[in-house]
Amino acid sequence: MVIGAGALGLSTALHCALAGRSVVVVERLTAGSQASGRAAGLFKSVQADELRTRLARRSIEKAVSFADWAGVPLEVARPGSFLIARTDQHRDYLRRELAQSRRWGADVREADPAQVAGELGYYRAGGGEFTLWCPEDVYIEEPASLVLAYLDACRVHGAVVLENEPVAGITRMYGRATGVETAERSIAAPVVVDAAGGWVRQVGELAGAWVPLAPVRHQLLITAPAPEVDPADPITRVVDAAIYLRPARGGLMAGGFETDPLPVDPRARPASFSTDDVPLDLGVLRALTAQVAAEVPAVESAPVAEHRGGLFTMSPDGRFVVGPVLDLPGLWVASGCNGSGFSSSPAIGEALADWITSGDAPPGVEALSPGRFGPLPDDALVTRGLWQYAHYYDPVSGASEAAAPAGAPGQD
Ligand SMILES: Cc1cc2nc3c(=O)[nH]c(=O)nc-3n(C[C@H](O)[C@H](O)[C@H](O)COP(=O)(O)OP(=O)(O)OC[C@H]3O[C@@H](n4cnc5c(N)ncnc54)[C@H](O)[C@@H]3O)c2cc1C
């Protein structure tokens, strides 16, 4: 059984159902109403290490072929993406990403200015950009459509999704997790997956388990329709500005990573706390978009039509937290999105279901186990999570492992 009907929980449930398991998902609110329903919908083939590159590319493959394996249609925009650097440090960073991503199998190429000018209507190059073209990259226009596709596919393949039913307890017997309790019922299960997103720690604590994650706010905006935005234009990530852009609803979507991010611990909030209560600050996004005002005038001039946000679950090393909880057999975790849980959900769900049903971790995936950090005090967990967030596209992380507290950041 799975706790939480976000992208990670639903994908895990769907893949377990496809493997012939009987599955129940229990969701506190409604499916996809938290982080997954707020995502930018971006999938990114260029990642900071080989495992994440493999998972990201597998996810793209599964998203574009969703109907073939899940039996339910899913619309995916396939415009590719540009990665742009405008400082020496970031140009070097992208050169390293180019070399390593190609080594790891991703289709990434250097783009010349004519290609950028010809294909990217909303970006006016200032000269001096170093640009990579990533033809594999895709996005899903409205994040709810992936959630709905997972929900439909779960129904088709026999997984039950219970909504508006918070899990209030995890039962244990003889040192194992044996099921969950809600106000309505007890559900016995040999496998319990904690996929509670920003609430993953407190759900783990229901079983006395420690999950090494720190939730951090992330925000984006969508402008009103703007004439210079062609809906078919590619995704753009300007790495020195730590910002991503894509066409959305006739306007532009822009989101980014501030250097002074906001940790949000739902455990310290009232029990009713939800994503709607995450404090939003348009000033943060405005400071980020100001860095590309000359190149992307629409993002500054067009009025803001939507401003939304939610929680990333950041891990100390920027990698997913996926696998069995060592000191409590039967309890598993599907989390540690580090900003790419939406896009990596197809492959993460597949890998975790494979691990649960076969008993063996798929190659490399045991490196994502929740137990890999050893004990860490809460303040270190938060500090390291914030560092990962603030260095999302930071050259330091690629240049020197020693410069980072641990590992390299994840990337959506
Ligand atoms: C503004 C924004 C933009 C983003 N853009 C991207 C992007 O472009 N690409 C990308 O890959 N990722 C993106 N992300 C990150 C992505 O949204 C997350 O990685 C992903 O949604 C995490 O999925 P999840 O299933 O872990 O969490 P959630 O979607 O939050 O789901 C967890 C669920 O658990 C439920 N739950 C909690 N407690 C309980 C309980 N006690 N009982 C039952 N259920 C419970 C919650 O109600 C919730 O529905 C973005 C996030 C934000 C906020």
Short mmCIF file of N, CA, C and O in Angstrom, two decimals, residues 58-181:
data_model
loop_
_atom_site.label_atom_id
_atom_site.label_comp_id
_atom_site.label_asym_id
_atom_site.label_seq_id
_atom_site.Cartn_x
_atom_site.Cartn_y
_atom_site.Cartn_z
N ARG A 58 14.88 7.51 -18.96
CA ARG A 58 13.87 6.44 -18.92
C ARG A 58 12.48 7.05 -18.69
O ARG A 58 11.49 6.62 -19.28
N SER A 59 12.43 8.08 -17.85
CA SER A 59 11.15 8.74 -17.58
C SER A 59 10.61 9.43 -18.83
O SER A 59 9.41 9.38 -19.10
N ILE A 60 11.50 10.07 -19.59
CA ILE A 60 11.05 10.71 -20.83
C ILE A 60 10.48 9.65 -21.78
O ILE A 60 9.40 9.80 -22.36
N GLU A 61 11.24 8.54 -21.87
CA GLU A 61 10.79 7.45 -22.74
C GLU A 61 9.41 6.95 -22.31
O GLU A 61 8.51 6.73 -23.12
N LYS A 62 9.22 6.81 -20.99
CA LYS A 62 7.93 6.29 -20.49
C LYS A 62 6.82 7.33 -20.64
O LYS A 62 5.67 6.98 -20.88
N ALA A 63 7.15 8.61 -20.50
CA ALA A 63 6.11 9.64 -20.64
C ALA A 63 5.60 9.69 -22.08
O ALA A 63 4.39 9.74 -22.31
N VAL A 64 6.52 9.66 -23.04
CA VAL A 64 6.07 9.79 -24.44
C VAL A 64 5.42 8.50 -24.94
O VAL A 64 4.70 8.52 -25.93
N SER A 65 5.64 7.39 -24.25
CA SER A 65 5.00 6.13 -24.67
C SER A 65 3.97 5.67 -23.64
O SER A 65 3.68 4.49 -23.53
N PHE A 66 3.44 6.63 -22.87
CA PHE A 66 2.58 6.30 -21.73
C PHE A 66 1.43 5.36 -22.12
O PHE A 66 1.16 4.36 -21.45
N ALA A 67 0.78 5.67 -23.25
CA ALA A 67 -0.38 4.87 -23.65
C ALA A 67 0.02 3.42 -23.92
O ALA A 67 -0.75 2.50 -23.64
N ASP A 68 1.25 3.22 -24.40
CA ASP A 68 1.68 1.86 -24.77
C ASP A 68 1.82 0.95 -23.56
O ASP A 68 1.49 -0.23 -23.61
N TRP A 69 2.34 1.50 -22.45
CA TRP A 69 2.56 0.61 -21.30
C TRP A 69 1.50 0.78 -20.21
O TRP A 69 1.24 -0.15 -19.45
N ALA A 70 0.87 1.98 -20.15
CA ALA A 70 -0.11 2.21 -19.08
C ALA A 70 -1.54 2.06 -19.59
O ALA A 70 -2.47 1.95 -18.80
N GLY A 71 -1.72 2.08 -20.92
CA GLY A 71 -3.05 1.88 -21.48
C GLY A 71 -3.95 3.10 -21.42
O GLY A 71 -5.15 3.00 -21.59
N VAL A 72 -3.35 4.27 -21.17
CA VAL A 72 -4.12 5.50 -21.02
C VAL A 72 -3.36 6.60 -21.77
O VAL A 72 -2.12 6.66 -21.67
N PRO A 73 -4.05 7.48 -22.52
CA PRO A 73 -3.30 8.50 -23.27
C PRO A 73 -2.70 9.58 -22.37
O PRO A 73 -3.23 9.85 -21.29
N LEU A 74 -1.61 10.17 -22.82
CA LEU A 74 -0.99 11.29 -22.10
C LEU A 74 -0.37 12.21 -23.14
O LEU A 74 0.45 11.77 -23.95
N GLU A 75 -0.77 13.48 -23.12
CA GLU A 75 -0.21 14.43 -24.08
C GLU A 75 1.10 14.99 -23.54
O GLU A 75 1.15 15.48 -22.39
N VAL A 76 2.13 14.92 -24.36
CA VAL A 76 3.46 15.40 -23.95
C VAL A 76 3.98 16.34 -25.05
O VAL A 76 4.00 15.97 -26.22
N ALA A 77 4.39 17.55 -24.67
CA ALA A 77 5.00 18.48 -25.64
C ALA A 77 6.47 18.10 -25.78
O ALA A 77 7.17 17.93 -24.78
N ARG A 78 6.93 17.99 -27.03
CA ARG A 78 8.30 17.51 -27.27
C ARG A 78 9.14 18.53 -28.03
O ARG A 78 9.67 18.24 -29.10
N PRO A 79 9.30 19.75 -27.47
CA PRO A 79 10.01 20.79 -28.23
C PRO A 79 11.52 20.78 -28.04
O PRO A 79 12.22 21.54 -28.69
N GLY A 80 12.06 19.95 -27.14
CA GLY A 80 13.48 20.03 -26.80
C GLY A 80 13.76 21.23 -25.90
O GLY A 80 12.84 22.00 -25.57
N SER A 81 15.02 21.35 -25.50
CA SER A 81 15.35 22.48 -24.62
C SER A 81 16.73 23.05 -24.94
O SER A 81 17.59 22.35 -25.48
N PHE A 82 16.89 24.34 -24.61
CA PHE A 82 18.20 24.98 -24.68
C PHE A 82 18.70 25.20 -23.26
O PHE A 82 17.94 25.61 -22.38
N LEU A 83 19.99 24.93 -23.06
CA LEU A 83 20.68 25.29 -21.81
C LEU A 83 21.63 26.42 -22.16
O LEU A 83 22.49 26.26 -23.03
N ILE A 84 21.48 27.55 -21.50
CA ILE A 84 22.24 28.75 -21.87
C ILE A 84 23.13 29.20 -20.70
O ILE A 84 22.66 29.24 -19.55
N ALA A 85 24.37 29.55 -21.00
CA ALA A 85 25.29 30.10 -20.00
C ALA A 85 25.85 31.42 -20.50
O ALA A 85 26.25 31.52 -21.67
N ARG A 86 25.93 32.41 -19.60
CA ARG A 86 26.42 33.73 -20.02
C ARG A 86 27.62 34.20 -19.21
O ARG A 86 28.02 35.35 -19.34
N THR A 87 28.17 33.36 -18.36
CA THR A 87 29.39 33.72 -17.64
C THR A 87 30.45 32.65 -17.94
O THR A 87 30.10 31.52 -18.32
N ASP A 88 31.71 33.00 -17.74
CA ASP A 88 32.78 32.04 -18.02
C ASP A 88 32.60 30.77 -17.20
O ASP A 88 32.72 29.65 -17.69
N GLN A 89 32.32 30.98 -15.92
CA GLN A 89 32.15 29.83 -15.02
C GLN A 89 31.03 28.90 -15.51
O GLN A 89 31.17 27.69 -15.51
N HIS A 90 29.93 29.51 -15.92
CA HIS A 90 28.80 28.70 -16.35
C HIS A 90 29.01 28.11 -17.75
O HIS A 90 28.52 27.02 -18.05
N ARG A 91 29.77 28.82 -18.59
CA ARG A 91 30.12 28.23 -19.88
C ARG A 91 30.94 26.96 -19.67
O ARG A 91 30.68 25.93 -20.28
N ASP A 92 31.89 27.02 -18.74
CA ASP A 92 32.70 25.83 -18.43
C ASP A 92 31.83 24.72 -17.87
O ASP A 92 31.99 23.54 -18.18
N TYR A 93 30.91 25.12 -17.02
CA TYR A 93 29.99 24.16 -16.40
C TYR A 93 29.19 23.42 -17.49
O TYR A 93 29.08 22.18 -17.48
N LEU A 94 28.66 24.16 -18.47
CA LEU A 94 27.88 23.50 -19.53
C LEU A 94 28.77 22.64 -20.42
O LEU A 94 28.33 21.60 -20.91
N ARG A 95 30.00 23.06 -20.60
CA ARG A 95 30.92 22.21 -21.39
C ARG A 95 31.12 20.87 -20.69
O ARG A 95 31.15 19.82 -21.31
N ARG A 96 31.26 20.93 -19.36
CA ARG A 96 31.40 19.67 -18.61
C ARG A 96 30.12 18.85 -18.71
O ARG A 96 30.16 17.64 -18.88
N GLU A 97 28.97 19.53 -18.60
CA GLU A 97 27.70 18.80 -18.70
C GLU A 97 27.56 18.14 -20.08
O GLU A 97 27.07 17.02 -20.18
N LEU A 98 27.99 18.86 -21.10
CA LEU A 98 27.92 18.31 -22.46
C LEU A 98 28.73 17.01 -22.54
O LEU A 98 28.22 15.98 -22.99
N ALA A 99 29.97 17.07 -22.06
CA ALA A 99 30.86 15.91 -22.17
C ALA A 99 30.31 14.73 -21.35
O ALA A 99 30.20 13.60 -21.85
N GLN A 100 29.92 14.99 -20.11
CA GLN A 100 29.51 13.86 -19.27
C GLN A 100 28.14 13.31 -19.69
O GLN A 100 27.91 12.11 -19.70
N SER A 101 27.21 14.20 -20.07
CA SER A 101 25.89 13.72 -20.45
C SER A 101 25.96 12.88 -21.72
O SER A 101 25.27 11.86 -21.85
N ARG A 102 26.82 13.26 -22.64
CA ARG A 102 26.98 12.44 -23.86
C ARG A 102 27.58 11.09 -23.50
O ARG A 102 27.18 10.06 -24.02
N ARG A 103 28.52 11.11 -22.56
CA ARG A 103 29.12 9.85 -22.10
C ARG A 103 28.05 8.94 -21.50
O ARG A 103 28.09 7.73 -21.62
N TRP A 104 27.09 9.56 -20.83
CA TRP A 104 26.03 8.78 -20.17
C TRP A 104 24.85 8.50 -21.10
O TRP A 104 23.80 8.02 -20.65
N GLY A 105 24.98 8.84 -22.36
CA GLY A 105 23.99 8.42 -23.35
C GLY A 105 22.99 9.47 -23.79
O GLY A 105 22.17 9.20 -24.67
N ALA A 106 23.00 10.65 -23.16
CA ALA A 106 22.00 11.67 -23.53
C ALA A 106 22.37 12.31 -24.87
O ALA A 106 23.55 12.44 -25.21
N ASP A 107 21.35 12.69 -25.63
CA ASP A 107 21.57 13.39 -26.89
C ASP A 107 21.65 14.89 -26.58
O ASP A 107 20.63 15.55 -26.39
N VAL A 108 22.85 15.40 -26.49
CA VAL A 108 23.07 16.81 -26.17
C VAL A 108 24.10 17.34 -27.16
O VAL A 108 25.09 16.66 -27.43
N ARG A 109 23.87 18.52 -27.70
CA ARG A 109 24.79 19.07 -28.70
C ARG A 109 25.00 20.55 -28.43
O ARG A 109 24.12 21.21 -27.88
N GLU A 110 26.14 21.05 -28.87
CA GLU A 110 26.34 22.50 -28.80
C GLU A 110 25.46 23.16 -29.88
O GLU A 110 25.35 22.64 -30.99
N ALA A 111 24.79 24.25 -29.51
CA ALA A 111 23.92 24.95 -30.47
C ALA A 111 24.60 26.23 -30.92
O ALA A 111 25.22 26.91 -30.11
N ASP A 112 24.49 26.56 -32.22
CA ASP A 112 25.08 27.83 -32.64
C ASP A 112 24.03 28.94 -32.54
O ASP A 112 22.83 28.66 -32.43
N PRO A 113 24.48 30.19 -32.54
CA PRO A 113 23.54 31.31 -32.34
C PRO A 113 22.40 31.32 -33.35
O PRO A 113 21.27 31.68 -33.04
N ALA A 114 22.66 30.86 -34.59
CA ALA A 114 21.61 30.87 -35.60
C ALA A 114 20.48 29.91 -35.21
O ALA A 114 19.30 30.20 -35.41
N GLN A 115 20.85 28.78 -34.62
CA GLN A 115 19.80 27.83 -34.20
C GLN A 115 18.94 28.45 -33.10
O GLN A 115 17.71 28.34 -33.12
N VAL A 116 19.60 29.10 -32.14
CA VAL A 116 18.85 29.71 -31.04
C VAL A 116 17.94 30.81 -31.60
O VAL A 116 16.74 30.86 -31.29
N ALA A 117 18.49 31.65 -32.47
CA ALA A 117 17.68 32.75 -33.03
C ALA A 117 16.51 32.21 -33.84
O ALA A 117 15.40 32.74 -33.78
N GLY A 118 16.75 31.11 -34.56
CA GLY A 118 15.70 30.57 -35.44
C GLY A 118 14.61 29.82 -34.68
O GLY A 118 13.48 29.75 -35.14
N GLU A 119 14.95 29.25 -33.52
CA GLU A 119 13.99 28.35 -32.87
C GLU A 119 13.40 28.90 -31.58
O GLU A 119 12.46 28.31 -31.04
N LEU A 120 13.98 29.99 -31.07
CA LEU A 120 13.56 30.45 -29.74
C LEU A 120 13.08 31.89 -29.82
O LEU A 120 13.85 32.83 -29.60
N GLY A 121 11.79 32.06 -30.12
CA GLY A 121 11.25 33.39 -30.37
C GLY A 121 11.26 34.29 -29.15
O GLY A 121 11.38 35.51 -29.28
N TYR A 122 11.14 33.72 -27.95
CA TYR A 122 11.00 34.58 -26.77
C TYR A 122 12.33 34.98 -26.14
O TYR A 122 12.37 35.69 -25.16
N TYR A 123 13.46 34.52 -26.72
CA TYR A 123 14.79 34.83 -26.16
C TYR A 123 15.61 35.61 -27.19
O TYR A 123 15.85 35.12 -28.30
N ARG A 124 16.03 36.83 -26.84
CA ARG A 124 16.88 37.63 -27.73
C ARG A 124 18.32 37.55 -27.24
O ARG A 124 18.66 38.18 -26.22
N ALA A 125 19.12 36.78 -27.95
CA ALA A 125 20.50 36.55 -27.50
C ALA A 125 21.27 37.86 -27.44
O ALA A 125 21.17 38.71 -28.34
N GLY A 126 22.03 38.02 -26.36
CA GLY A 126 22.82 39.23 -26.19
C GLY A 126 24.19 39.09 -26.80
O GLY A 126 24.96 40.05 -26.89
N GLY A 127 24.56 37.88 -27.27
CA GLY A 127 25.91 37.58 -27.74
C GLY A 127 26.70 37.08 -26.54
O GLY A 127 26.44 37.45 -25.40
N GLY A 128 27.62 36.16 -26.80
CA GLY A 128 28.43 35.64 -25.70
C GLY A 128 27.79 34.46 -24.98
O GLY A 128 28.38 33.91 -24.05
N GLU A 129 26.59 34.06 -25.43
CA GLU A 129 25.99 32.87 -24.81
C GLU A 129 26.71 31.60 -25.28
O GLU A 129 27.09 31.49 -26.45
N PHE A 130 26.86 30.66 -24.37
CA PHE A 130 27.24 29.31 -24.76
C PHE A 130 25.99 28.47 -24.56
O PHE A 130 25.39 28.48 -23.47
N THR A 131 25.57 27.76 -25.61
CA THR A 131 24.25 27.13 -25.56
C THR A 131 24.33 25.65 -25.93
O THR A 131 25.02 25.28 -26.90
N LEU A 132 23.61 24.84 -25.18
CA LEU A 132 23.46 23.43 -25.51
C LEU A 132 22.04 23.17 -25.99
O LEU A 132 21.09 23.76 -25.46
N TRP A 133 21.92 22.28 -26.93
CA TRP A 133 20.60 21.87 -27.44
C TRP A 133 20.34 20.43 -26.96
O TRP A 133 21.19 19.55 -27.14
N CYS A 134 19.20 20.24 -26.32
CA CYS A 134 18.84 18.94 -25.73
C CYS A 134 17.53 18.47 -26.37
O CYS A 134 16.44 18.76 -25.85
N PRO A 135 17.62 17.80 -27.51
CA PRO A 135 16.40 17.47 -28.26
C PRO A 135 15.48 16.49 -27.54
O PRO A 135 14.30 16.41 -27.87
N GLU A 136 15.99 15.76 -26.56
CA GLU A 136 15.14 14.75 -25.88
C GLU A 136 14.15 15.39 -24.90
O GLU A 136 13.20 14.74 -24.48
N ASP A 137 14.40 16.63 -24.51
CA ASP A 137 13.61 17.20 -23.40
C ASP A 137 12.17 17.52 -23.78
O ASP A 137 11.89 17.98 -24.88
N VAL A 138 11.28 17.29 -22.83
CA VAL A 138 9.84 17.42 -23.07
C VAL A 138 9.21 18.15 -21.88
O VAL A 138 9.86 18.40 -20.87
N TYR A 139 7.93 18.50 -22.03
CA TYR A 139 7.17 18.95 -20.87
C TYR A 139 5.72 18.54 -20.99
O TYR A 139 5.24 18.21 -22.08
N ILE A 140 5.05 18.56 -19.86
CA ILE A 140 3.61 18.32 -19.82
C ILE A 140 2.97 19.65 -19.47
O ILE A 140 3.31 20.26 -18.45
N GLU A 141 2.10 20.13 -20.34
CA GLU A 141 1.57 21.51 -20.23
C GLU A 141 0.93 21.75 -18.86
O GLU A 141 1.25 22.71 -18.17
N GLU A 142 -0.01 20.89 -18.48
CA GLU A 142 -0.67 21.05 -17.18
C GLU A 142 -0.32 19.84 -16.32
O GLU A 142 -0.63 18.69 -16.73
N PRO A 143 0.30 20.04 -15.15
CA PRO A 143 0.74 18.87 -14.37
C PRO A 143 -0.40 17.92 -14.00
O PRO A 143 -0.19 16.72 -13.86
N ALA A 144 -1.62 18.47 -13.90
CA ALA A 144 -2.74 17.61 -13.53
C ALA A 144 -2.95 16.50 -14.55
O ALA A 144 -3.48 15.43 -14.21
N SER A 145 -2.52 16.71 -15.80
CA SER A 145 -2.79 15.67 -16.79
C SER A 145 -1.97 14.41 -16.53
O SER A 145 -2.44 13.30 -16.78
N LEU A 146 -0.75 14.55 -15.97
CA LEU A 146 0.01 13.34 -15.62
C LEU A 146 -0.65 12.64 -14.43
O LEU A 146 -0.78 11.42 -14.40
N VAL A 147 -1.09 13.44 -13.45
CA VAL A 147 -1.76 12.85 -12.28
C VAL A 147 -3.02 12.09 -12.73
O VAL A 147 -3.24 10.95 -12.31
N LEU A 148 -3.80 12.73 -13.61
CA LEU A 148 -5.03 12.07 -14.07
C LEU A 148 -4.72 10.81 -14.87
O LEU A 148 -5.43 9.81 -14.76
N ALA A 149 -3.66 10.87 -15.66
CA ALA A 149 -3.27 9.68 -16.43
C ALA A 149 -2.87 8.54 -15.48
O ALA A 149 -3.27 7.39 -15.67
N TYR A 150 -2.09 8.89 -14.43
CA TYR A 150 -1.74 7.85 -13.44
C TYR A 150 -3.01 7.30 -12.78
O TYR A 150 -3.14 6.09 -12.58
N LEU A 151 -3.92 8.21 -12.42
CA LEU A 151 -5.15 7.76 -11.73
C LEU A 151 -5.96 6.83 -12.62
O LEU A 151 -6.41 5.77 -12.18
N ASP A 152 -6.14 7.24 -13.88
CA ASP A 152 -6.91 6.39 -14.81
C ASP A 152 -6.22 5.04 -14.98
O ASP A 152 -6.86 4.00 -14.97
N ALA A 153 -4.89 5.09 -15.14
CA ALA A 153 -4.16 3.83 -15.34
C ALA A 153 -4.23 2.96 -14.09
O ALA A 153 -4.33 1.73 -14.19
N CYS A 154 -4.19 3.59 -12.92
CA CYS A 154 -4.33 2.80 -11.68
C CYS A 154 -5.67 2.07 -11.69
O CYS A 154 -5.75 0.88 -11.39
N ARG A 155 -6.73 2.79 -12.09
CA ARG A 155 -8.07 2.16 -12.11
C ARG A 155 -8.09 1.02 -13.12
O ARG A 155 -8.57 -0.07 -12.82
N VAL A 156 -7.52 1.28 -14.31
CA VAL A 156 -7.51 0.25 -15.36
C VAL A 156 -6.81 -1.01 -14.85
O VAL A 156 -7.24 -2.13 -15.14
N HIS A 157 -5.75 -0.83 -14.08
CA HIS A 157 -4.94 -1.99 -13.67
C HIS A 157 -5.24 -2.46 -12.25
O HIS A 157 -4.50 -3.25 -11.67
N GLY A 158 -6.33 -1.94 -11.68
CA GLY A 158 -6.85 -2.50 -10.43
C GLY A 158 -6.30 -1.92 -9.15
O GLY A 158 -6.59 -2.45 -8.07
N ALA A 159 -5.51 -0.84 -9.21
CA ALA A 159 -5.06 -0.20 -7.96
C ALA A 159 -6.17 0.72 -7.46
O ALA A 159 -6.76 1.47 -8.24
N VAL A 160 -6.44 0.67 -6.16
CA VAL A 160 -7.52 1.47 -5.57
C VAL A 160 -6.91 2.75 -4.99
O VAL A 160 -5.89 2.68 -4.30
N VAL A 161 -7.52 3.90 -5.25
CA VAL A 161 -7.04 5.16 -4.68
C VAL A 161 -8.13 5.74 -3.78
O VAL A 161 -9.23 6.05 -4.25
N LEU A 162 -7.82 5.86 -2.49
CA LEU A 162 -8.76 6.42 -1.52
C LEU A 162 -8.34 7.86 -1.24
O LEU A 162 -7.20 8.11 -0.84
N GLU A 163 -9.25 8.81 -1.46
CA GLU A 163 -8.91 10.22 -1.25
C GLU A 163 -9.59 10.76 0.01
O GLU A 163 -10.52 10.16 0.54
N ASN A 164 -9.11 11.93 0.45
CA ASN A 164 -9.65 12.58 1.66
C ASN A 164 -9.64 11.65 2.86
O ASN A 164 -10.59 11.61 3.64
N GLU A 165 -8.56 10.90 2.99
CA GLU A 165 -8.44 9.93 4.08
C GLU A 165 -7.00 9.93 4.60
O GLU A 165 -6.17 9.14 4.13
N PRO A 166 -6.68 10.81 5.56
CA PRO A 166 -5.30 10.86 6.04
C PRO A 166 -4.90 9.58 6.77
O PRO A 166 -5.71 9.02 7.52
N VAL A 167 -3.68 9.15 6.52
CA VAL A 167 -3.13 8.05 7.32
C VAL A 167 -2.72 8.63 8.67
O VAL A 167 -1.96 9.59 8.74
N ALA A 168 -3.26 8.03 9.75
CA ALA A 168 -2.99 8.55 11.09
C ALA A 168 -2.05 7.65 11.86
O ALA A 168 -1.51 8.05 12.91
N GLY A 169 -1.84 6.44 11.38
CA GLY A 169 -0.94 5.52 12.08
C GLY A 169 -0.38 4.47 11.13
O GLY A 169 -1.01 4.15 10.12
N ILE A 170 0.82 4.00 11.44
CA ILE A 170 1.39 2.86 10.71
C ILE A 170 1.54 1.74 11.72
O ILE A 170 2.15 1.92 12.79
N THR A 171 0.91 0.61 11.44
CA THR A 171 0.93 -0.50 12.42
C THR A 171 2.23 -1.28 12.27
O THR A 171 2.80 -1.40 11.18
N ARG A 172 2.69 -1.82 13.41
CA ARG A 172 3.92 -2.62 13.45
C ARG A 172 3.64 -3.90 14.19
O ARG A 172 2.90 -3.90 15.16
N MET A 173 4.25 -4.97 13.75
CA MET A 173 4.18 -6.22 14.51
C MET A 173 5.49 -6.98 14.31
O MET A 173 5.98 -7.06 13.17
N TYR A 174 6.04 -7.50 15.40
CA TYR A 174 7.30 -8.24 15.34
C TYR A 174 8.37 -7.48 14.57
O TYR A 174 9.08 -8.03 13.72
N GLY A 175 8.43 -6.15 14.80
CA GLY A 175 9.49 -5.36 14.19
C GLY A 175 9.30 -5.07 12.71
O GLY A 175 10.24 -4.63 12.03
N ARG A 176 8.10 -5.30 12.20
CA ARG A 176 7.81 -4.99 10.78
C ARG A 176 6.66 -4.00 10.68
O ARG A 176 5.77 -4.00 11.54
N ALA A 177 6.63 -3.21 9.62
CA ALA A 177 5.44 -2.41 9.31
C ALA A 177 4.41 -3.37 8.71
O ALA A 177 4.75 -4.18 7.84
N THR A 178 3.18 -3.26 9.20
CA THR A 178 2.18 -4.25 8.75
C THR A 178 0.92 -3.62 8.16
O THR A 178 -0.03 -4.32 7.83
N GLY A 179 0.90 -2.30 8.04
CA GLY A 179 -0.27 -1.67 7.45
C GLY A 179 -0.45 -0.27 7.97
O GLY A 179 0.45 0.29 8.61
N VAL A 180 -1.62 0.33 7.67
CA VAL A 180 -1.89 1.70 8.12
C VAL A 180 -3.26 1.79 8.75
O VAL A 180 -4.13 0.95 8.55
N GLU A 181 -3.41 2.90 9.49
CA GLU A 181 -4.71 3.19 10.08
C GLU A 181 -5.16 4.57 9.66
O GLU A 181 -4.37 5.52 9.65
#
